[in-house]
């Protein structure tokens, strides 16, 4: 995992450099970009009594100061250009327990594992960009 200050996002490829976000032919791209709230990560790691860098979760974006909607179909605008549509809850995988036993279960309540999204509009995002719900 690589922590970046800015990234390019596109409808076809998700986040530049992350092959998992690439839309395959015939796919709807339901998991192009994953987002997780800083507070949720901190709550999960506090529940198991450990401090773990957020990137170990392997989410694409860490969101701070914004409560991610838990409603599929909700569209989020990040910065001036990027629009992501929430598709479903990002369930934590067994890899979380490989990091620390109990972490996966600590991430299960209230979408703590984050949200999966599809890219509706691409562009550049950067640390500090405003996130808002599109109406």
mmCIF file with all atom_site columns, C-alpha atoms in Angstrom:
data_model
loop_
_atom_site.group_PDB
_atom_site.id
_atom_site.type_symbol
_atom_site.label_atom_id
_atom_site.label_alt_id
_atom_site.label_comp_id
_atom_site.label_asym_id
_atom_site.label_entity_id
_atom_site.label_seq_id
_atom_site.pdbx_PDB_ins_code
_atom_site.Cartn_x
_atom_site.Cartn_y
_atom_site.Cartn_z
_atom_site.occupancy
_atom_site.B_iso_or_equiv
_atom_site.pdbx_formal_charge
_atom_site.auth_seq_id
_atom_site.auth_comp_id
_atom_site.auth_asym_id
_atom_site.auth_atom_id
_atom_site.pdbx_PDB_model_num
ATOM 1   C CA . UNK A 1 1   ? 0.000   0.000   0.000   1.00 0.00 ? 1   UNK A CA 1
ATOM 2   C CA . UNK A 1 2   ? 1.124   3.492   -0.849  1.00 0.00 ? 2   UNK A CA 1
ATOM 3   C CA . UNK A 1 3   ? -0.087  6.667   0.886   1.00 0.00 ? 3   UNK A CA 1
ATOM 4   C CA . UNK A 1 4   ? -0.494  9.567   -1.558  1.00 0.00 ? 4   UNK A CA 1
ATOM 5   C CA . UNK A 1 5   ? -1.357  13.261  -1.189  1.00 0.00 ? 5   UNK A CA 1
ATOM 6   C CA . UNK A 1 6   ? -3.186  13.337  -4.548  1.00 0.00 ? 6   UNK A CA 1
ATOM 7   C CA . UNK A 1 7   ? -4.534  10.867  -7.070  1.00 0.00 ? 7   UNK A CA 1
ATOM 8   C CA . UNK A 1 8   ? -6.115  10.681  -10.491 1.00 0.00 ? 8   UNK A CA 1
ATOM 9   C CA . UNK A 1 9   ? -9.459  8.893   -10.684 1.00 0.00 ? 9   UNK A CA 1
ATOM 10  C CA . UNK A 1 10  ? -11.186 7.770   -13.872 1.00 0.00 ? 10  UNK A CA 1
ATOM 11  C CA . UNK A 1 11  ? -14.434 6.040   -14.817 1.00 0.00 ? 11  UNK A CA 1
ATOM 12  C CA . UNK A 1 12  ? -12.548 3.218   -16.559 1.00 0.00 ? 12  UNK A CA 1
ATOM 13  C CA . UNK A 1 13  ? -9.649  2.649   -14.162 1.00 0.00 ? 13  UNK A CA 1
ATOM 14  C CA . UNK A 1 14  ? -10.707 3.870   -10.712 1.00 0.00 ? 14  UNK A CA 1
ATOM 15  C CA . UNK A 1 15  ? -7.637  5.238   -8.924  1.00 0.00 ? 15  UNK A CA 1
ATOM 16  C CA . UNK A 1 16  ? -4.602  5.425   -11.208 1.00 0.00 ? 16  UNK A CA 1
ATOM 17  C CA . UNK A 1 17  ? -2.167  2.668   -10.305 1.00 0.00 ? 17  UNK A CA 1
ATOM 18  C CA . UNK A 1 18  ? -4.701  0.439   -8.507  1.00 0.00 ? 18  UNK A CA 1
ATOM 19  C CA . UNK A 1 19  ? -5.596  -2.419  -10.849 1.00 0.00 ? 19  UNK A CA 1
ATOM 20  C CA . UNK A 1 20  ? -8.509  -3.525  -8.625  1.00 0.00 ? 20  UNK A CA 1
ATOM 21  C CA . UNK A 1 21  ? -10.482 -0.417  -9.632  1.00 0.00 ? 21  UNK A CA 1
ATOM 22  C CA . UNK A 1 22  ? -10.302 -1.111  -13.352 1.00 0.00 ? 22  UNK A CA 1
ATOM 23  C CA . UNK A 1 23  ? -13.724 -1.719  -14.880 1.00 0.00 ? 23  UNK A CA 1
ATOM 24  C CA . UNK A 1 24  ? -13.805 -5.044  -16.679 1.00 0.00 ? 24  UNK A CA 1
ATOM 25  C CA . UNK A 1 25  ? -15.809 -5.400  -19.912 1.00 0.00 ? 25  UNK A CA 1
ATOM 26  C CA . UNK A 1 26  ? -19.487 -5.813  -19.055 1.00 0.00 ? 26  UNK A CA 1
ATOM 27  C CA . UNK A 1 27  ? -18.906 -4.878  -15.396 1.00 0.00 ? 27  UNK A CA 1
ATOM 28  C CA . UNK A 1 28  ? -20.743 -2.133  -13.530 1.00 0.00 ? 28  UNK A CA 1
ATOM 29  C CA . UNK A 1 29  ? -17.640 -1.289  -11.470 1.00 0.00 ? 29  UNK A CA 1
ATOM 30  C CA . UNK A 1 30  ? -19.292 -1.678  -8.070  1.00 0.00 ? 30  UNK A CA 1
ATOM 31  C CA . UNK A 1 31  ? -15.968 -1.698  -6.193  1.00 0.00 ? 31  UNK A CA 1
ATOM 32  C CA . UNK A 1 32  ? -13.750 0.787   -8.011  1.00 0.00 ? 32  UNK A CA 1
ATOM 33  C CA . UNK A 1 33  ? -12.875 2.980   -5.031  1.00 0.00 ? 33  UNK A CA 1
ATOM 34  C CA . UNK A 1 34  ? -13.234 2.113   -1.354  1.00 0.00 ? 34  UNK A CA 1
ATOM 35  C CA . UNK A 1 35  ? -13.646 4.726   1.380   1.00 0.00 ? 35  UNK A CA 1
ATOM 36  C CA . UNK A 1 36  ? -13.328 4.419   5.151   1.00 0.00 ? 36  UNK A CA 1
ATOM 37  C CA . UNK A 1 37  ? -13.907 6.951   7.936   1.00 0.00 ? 37  UNK A CA 1
ATOM 38  C CA . UNK A 1 38  ? -10.962 7.757   10.204  1.00 0.00 ? 38  UNK A CA 1
ATOM 39  C CA . UNK A 1 39  ? -13.241 7.629   13.257  1.00 0.00 ? 39  UNK A CA 1
ATOM 40  C CA . UNK A 1 40  ? -14.485 4.150   12.353  1.00 0.00 ? 40  UNK A CA 1
ATOM 41  C CA . UNK A 1 41  ? -10.931 2.845   11.949  1.00 0.00 ? 41  UNK A CA 1
ATOM 42  C CA . UNK A 1 42  ? -9.912  4.383   15.269  1.00 0.00 ? 42  UNK A CA 1
ATOM 43  C CA . UNK A 1 43  ? -12.979 2.865   16.990  1.00 0.00 ? 43  UNK A CA 1
ATOM 44  C CA . UNK A 1 44  ? -12.217 -0.582  15.574  1.00 0.00 ? 44  UNK A CA 1
ATOM 45  C CA . UNK A 1 45  ? -8.556  -0.507  16.569  1.00 0.00 ? 45  UNK A CA 1
ATOM 46  C CA . UNK A 1 46  ? -9.409  0.891   20.019  1.00 0.00 ? 46  UNK A CA 1
ATOM 47  C CA . UNK A 1 47  ? -11.852 -1.995  20.503  1.00 0.00 ? 47  UNK A CA 1
ATOM 48  C CA . UNK A 1 48  ? -8.963  -4.449  20.161  1.00 0.00 ? 48  UNK A CA 1
ATOM 49  C CA . UNK A 1 49  ? -6.509  -2.253  22.064  1.00 0.00 ? 49  UNK A CA 1
ATOM 50  C CA . UNK A 1 50  ? -4.065  -1.707  19.192  1.00 0.00 ? 50  UNK A CA 1
ATOM 51  C CA . UNK A 1 51  ? -2.846  1.180   17.071  1.00 0.00 ? 51  UNK A CA 1
ATOM 52  C CA . UNK A 1 52  ? -2.554  0.131   13.429  1.00 0.00 ? 52  UNK A CA 1
ATOM 53  C CA . UNK A 1 53  ? -1.869  2.407   10.431  1.00 0.00 ? 53  UNK A CA 1
ATOM 54  C CA . UNK A 1 54  ? -5.084  2.930   8.451   1.00 0.00 ? 54  UNK A CA 1
ATOM 55  C CA . UNK A 1 55  ? -3.542  1.769   5.180   1.00 0.00 ? 55  UNK A CA 1
ATOM 56  C CA . UNK A 1 56  ? -3.355  -1.753  6.606   1.00 0.00 ? 56  UNK A CA 1
ATOM 57  C CA . UNK A 1 57  ? -7.135  -1.825  6.001   1.00 0.00 ? 57  UNK A CA 1
ATOM 58  C CA . UNK A 1 58  ? -6.292  -1.491  2.300   1.00 0.00 ? 58  UNK A CA 1
ATOM 59  C CA . UNK A 1 59  ? -9.072  1.046   1.696   1.00 0.00 ? 59  UNK A CA 1
ATOM 60  C CA . UNK A 1 60  ? -8.359  3.526   -1.089  1.00 0.00 ? 60  UNK A CA 1
ATOM 61  C CA . UNK A 1 61  ? -9.418  6.717   0.687   1.00 0.00 ? 61  UNK A CA 1
ATOM 62  C CA . UNK A 1 62  ? -9.453  7.685   4.359   1.00 0.00 ? 62  UNK A CA 1
ATOM 63  C CA . UNK A 1 63  ? -12.216 10.214  5.057   1.00 0.00 ? 63  UNK A CA 1
ATOM 64  C CA . UNK A 1 64  ? -11.963 12.567  8.027   1.00 0.00 ? 64  UNK A CA 1
ATOM 65  C CA . UNK A 1 65  ? -14.684 14.894  9.303   1.00 0.00 ? 65  UNK A CA 1
ATOM 66  C CA . UNK A 1 66  ? -17.400 13.439  7.058   1.00 0.00 ? 66  UNK A CA 1
ATOM 67  C CA . UNK A 1 67  ? -19.944 10.768  7.966   1.00 0.00 ? 67  UNK A CA 1
ATOM 68  C CA . UNK A 1 68  ? -20.176 8.407   4.993   1.00 0.00 ? 68  UNK A CA 1
ATOM 69  C CA . UNK A 1 69  ? -23.813 7.734   4.073   1.00 0.00 ? 69  UNK A CA 1
ATOM 70  C CA . UNK A 1 70  ? -24.824 4.108   4.501   1.00 0.00 ? 70  UNK A CA 1
ATOM 71  C CA . UNK A 1 71  ? -27.224 4.246   1.579   1.00 0.00 ? 71  UNK A CA 1
ATOM 72  C CA . UNK A 1 72  ? -26.356 2.627   -1.752  1.00 0.00 ? 72  UNK A CA 1
ATOM 73  C CA . UNK A 1 73  ? -26.989 5.007   -4.633  1.00 0.00 ? 73  UNK A CA 1
ATOM 74  C CA . UNK A 1 74  ? -25.829 8.084   -2.707  1.00 0.00 ? 74  UNK A CA 1
ATOM 75  C CA . UNK A 1 75  ? -23.415 10.160  -4.760  1.00 0.00 ? 75  UNK A CA 1
ATOM 76  C CA . UNK A 1 76  ? -20.437 11.933  -3.215  1.00 0.00 ? 76  UNK A CA 1
ATOM 77  C CA . UNK A 1 77  ? -18.504 14.783  -4.805  1.00 0.00 ? 77  UNK A CA 1
ATOM 78  C CA . UNK A 1 78  ? -14.849 14.982  -3.801  1.00 0.00 ? 78  UNK A CA 1
ATOM 79  C CA . UNK A 1 79  ? -13.157 18.237  -4.731  1.00 0.00 ? 79  UNK A CA 1
ATOM 80  C CA . UNK A 1 80  ? -14.342 19.963  -7.890  1.00 0.00 ? 80  UNK A CA 1
ATOM 81  C CA . UNK A 1 81  ? -14.521 17.033  -10.309 1.00 0.00 ? 81  UNK A CA 1
ATOM 82  C CA . UNK A 1 82  ? -14.786 13.547  -8.843  1.00 0.00 ? 82  UNK A CA 1
ATOM 83  C CA . UNK A 1 83  ? -18.183 11.942  -8.215  1.00 0.00 ? 83  UNK A CA 1
ATOM 84  C CA . UNK A 1 84  ? -18.442 8.501   -6.589  1.00 0.00 ? 84  UNK A CA 1
ATOM 85  C CA . UNK A 1 85  ? -21.627 6.486   -6.092  1.00 0.00 ? 85  UNK A CA 1
ATOM 86  C CA . UNK A 1 86  ? -21.904 4.283   -2.998  1.00 0.00 ? 86  UNK A CA 1
ATOM 87  C CA . UNK A 1 87  ? -22.726 0.741   -4.105  1.00 0.00 ? 87  UNK A CA 1
ATOM 88  C CA . UNK A 1 88  ? -22.518 -1.319  -0.900  1.00 0.00 ? 88  UNK A CA 1
ATOM 89  C CA . UNK A 1 89  ? -20.853 -1.778  2.489   1.00 0.00 ? 89  UNK A CA 1
ATOM 90  C CA . UNK A 1 90  ? -17.205 -2.822  2.302   1.00 0.00 ? 90  UNK A CA 1
ATOM 91  C CA . UNK A 1 91  ? -17.138 -5.872  4.542   1.00 0.00 ? 91  UNK A CA 1
ATOM 92  C CA . UNK A 1 92  ? -13.836 -6.532  6.287   1.00 0.00 ? 92  UNK A CA 1
ATOM 93  C CA . UNK A 1 93  ? -12.089 -9.680  5.070   1.00 0.00 ? 93  UNK A CA 1
ATOM 94  C CA . UNK A 1 94  ? -10.263 -12.401 6.990   1.00 0.00 ? 94  UNK A CA 1
ATOM 95  C CA . UNK A 1 95  ? -7.000  -10.538 6.294   1.00 0.00 ? 95  UNK A CA 1
ATOM 96  C CA . UNK A 1 96  ? -7.976  -8.183  9.155   1.00 0.00 ? 96  UNK A CA 1
ATOM 97  C CA . UNK A 1 97  ? -7.715  -11.053 11.640  1.00 0.00 ? 97  UNK A CA 1
ATOM 98  C CA . UNK A 1 98  ? -4.347  -11.970 10.131  1.00 0.00 ? 98  UNK A CA 1
ATOM 99  C CA . UNK A 1 99  ? -3.184  -8.479  11.182  1.00 0.00 ? 99  UNK A CA 1
ATOM 100 C CA . UNK A 1 100 ? -4.636  -8.716  14.681  1.00 0.00 ? 100 UNK A CA 1
ATOM 101 C CA . UNK A 1 101 ? -7.073  -11.330 15.969  1.00 0.00 ? 101 UNK A CA 1
ATOM 102 C CA . UNK A 1 102 ? -10.479 -9.746  16.569  1.00 0.00 ? 102 UNK A CA 1
ATOM 103 C CA . UNK A 1 103 ? -9.979  -6.823  14.172  1.00 0.00 ? 103 UNK A CA 1
ATOM 104 C CA . UNK A 1 104 ? -12.441 -8.166  11.600  1.00 0.00 ? 104 UNK A CA 1
ATOM 105 C CA . UNK A 1 105 ? -15.227 -8.451  14.170  1.00 0.00 ? 105 UNK A CA 1
ATOM 106 C CA . UNK A 1 106 ? -14.399 -4.984  15.550  1.00 0.00 ? 106 UNK A CA 1
ATOM 107 C CA . UNK A 1 107 ? -14.974 -3.612  12.028  1.00 0.00 ? 107 UNK A CA 1
ATOM 108 C CA . UNK A 1 108 ? -18.390 -5.226  11.479  1.00 0.00 ? 108 UNK A CA 1
ATOM 109 C CA . UNK A 1 109 ? -20.731 -2.794  13.279  1.00 0.00 ? 109 UNK A CA 1
ATOM 110 C CA . UNK A 1 110 ? -22.141 0.280   11.557  1.00 0.00 ? 110 UNK A CA 1
ATOM 111 C CA . UNK A 1 111 ? -20.190 0.051   8.257   1.00 0.00 ? 111 UNK A CA 1
ATOM 112 C CA . UNK A 1 112 ? -16.835 0.453   10.053  1.00 0.00 ? 112 UNK A CA 1
ATOM 113 C CA . UNK A 1 113 ? -15.214 -1.395  7.150   1.00 0.00 ? 113 UNK A CA 1
ATOM 114 C CA . UNK A 1 114 ? -16.189 1.480   4.862   1.00 0.00 ? 114 UNK A CA 1
ATOM 115 C CA . UNK A 1 115 ? -18.080 1.845   1.614   1.00 0.00 ? 115 UNK A CA 1
ATOM 116 C CA . UNK A 1 116 ? -17.488 0.569   -1.910  1.00 0.00 ? 116 UNK A CA 1
ATOM 117 C CA . UNK A 1 117 ? -18.145 2.980   -4.753  1.00 0.00 ? 117 UNK A CA 1
ATOM 118 C CA . UNK A 1 118 ? -18.224 3.232   -8.538  1.00 0.00 ? 118 UNK A CA 1
ATOM 119 C CA . UNK A 1 119 ? -16.730 6.228   -10.326 1.00 0.00 ? 119 UNK A CA 1
ATOM 120 C CA . UNK A 1 120 ? -19.366 8.418   -11.988 1.00 0.00 ? 120 UNK A CA 1
ATOM 121 C CA . UNK A 1 121 ? -17.029 11.311  -12.899 1.00 0.00 ? 121 UNK A CA 1
ATOM 122 C CA . UNK A 1 122 ? -13.256 11.280  -12.797 1.00 0.00 ? 122 UNK A CA 1
ATOM 123 C CA . UNK A 1 123 ? -10.633 13.913  -12.081 1.00 0.00 ? 123 UNK A CA 1
ATOM 124 C CA . UNK A 1 124 ? -7.947  14.730  -9.546  1.00 0.00 ? 124 UNK A CA 1
ATOM 125 C CA . UNK A 1 125 ? -8.420  14.552  -5.777  1.00 0.00 ? 125 UNK A CA 1
ATOM 126 C CA . UNK A 1 126 ? -6.062  15.678  -3.037  1.00 0.00 ? 126 UNK A CA 1
ATOM 127 C CA . UNK A 1 127 ? -5.753  15.540  0.729   1.00 0.00 ? 127 UNK A CA 1
ATOM 128 C CA . UNK A 1 128 ? -7.981  18.256  2.173   1.00 0.00 ? 128 UNK A CA 1
ATOM 129 C CA . UNK A 1 129 ? -10.532 18.258  -0.648  1.00 0.00 ? 129 UNK A CA 1
ATOM 130 C CA . UNK A 1 130 ? -14.112 18.849  0.435   1.00 0.00 ? 130 UNK A CA 1
ATOM 131 C CA . UNK A 1 131 ? -16.505 15.900  0.325   1.00 0.00 ? 131 UNK A CA 1
ATOM 132 C CA . UNK A 1 132 ? -20.220 16.507  -0.010  1.00 0.00 ? 132 UNK A CA 1
ATOM 133 C CA . UNK A 1 133 ? -23.374 14.652  -0.949  1.00 0.00 ? 133 UNK A CA 1
ATOM 134 C CA . UNK A 1 134 ? -24.549 15.367  -4.493  1.00 0.00 ? 134 UNK A CA 1
ATOM 135 C CA . UNK A 1 135 ? -28.190 16.325  -4.723  1.00 0.00 ? 135 UNK A CA 1
#
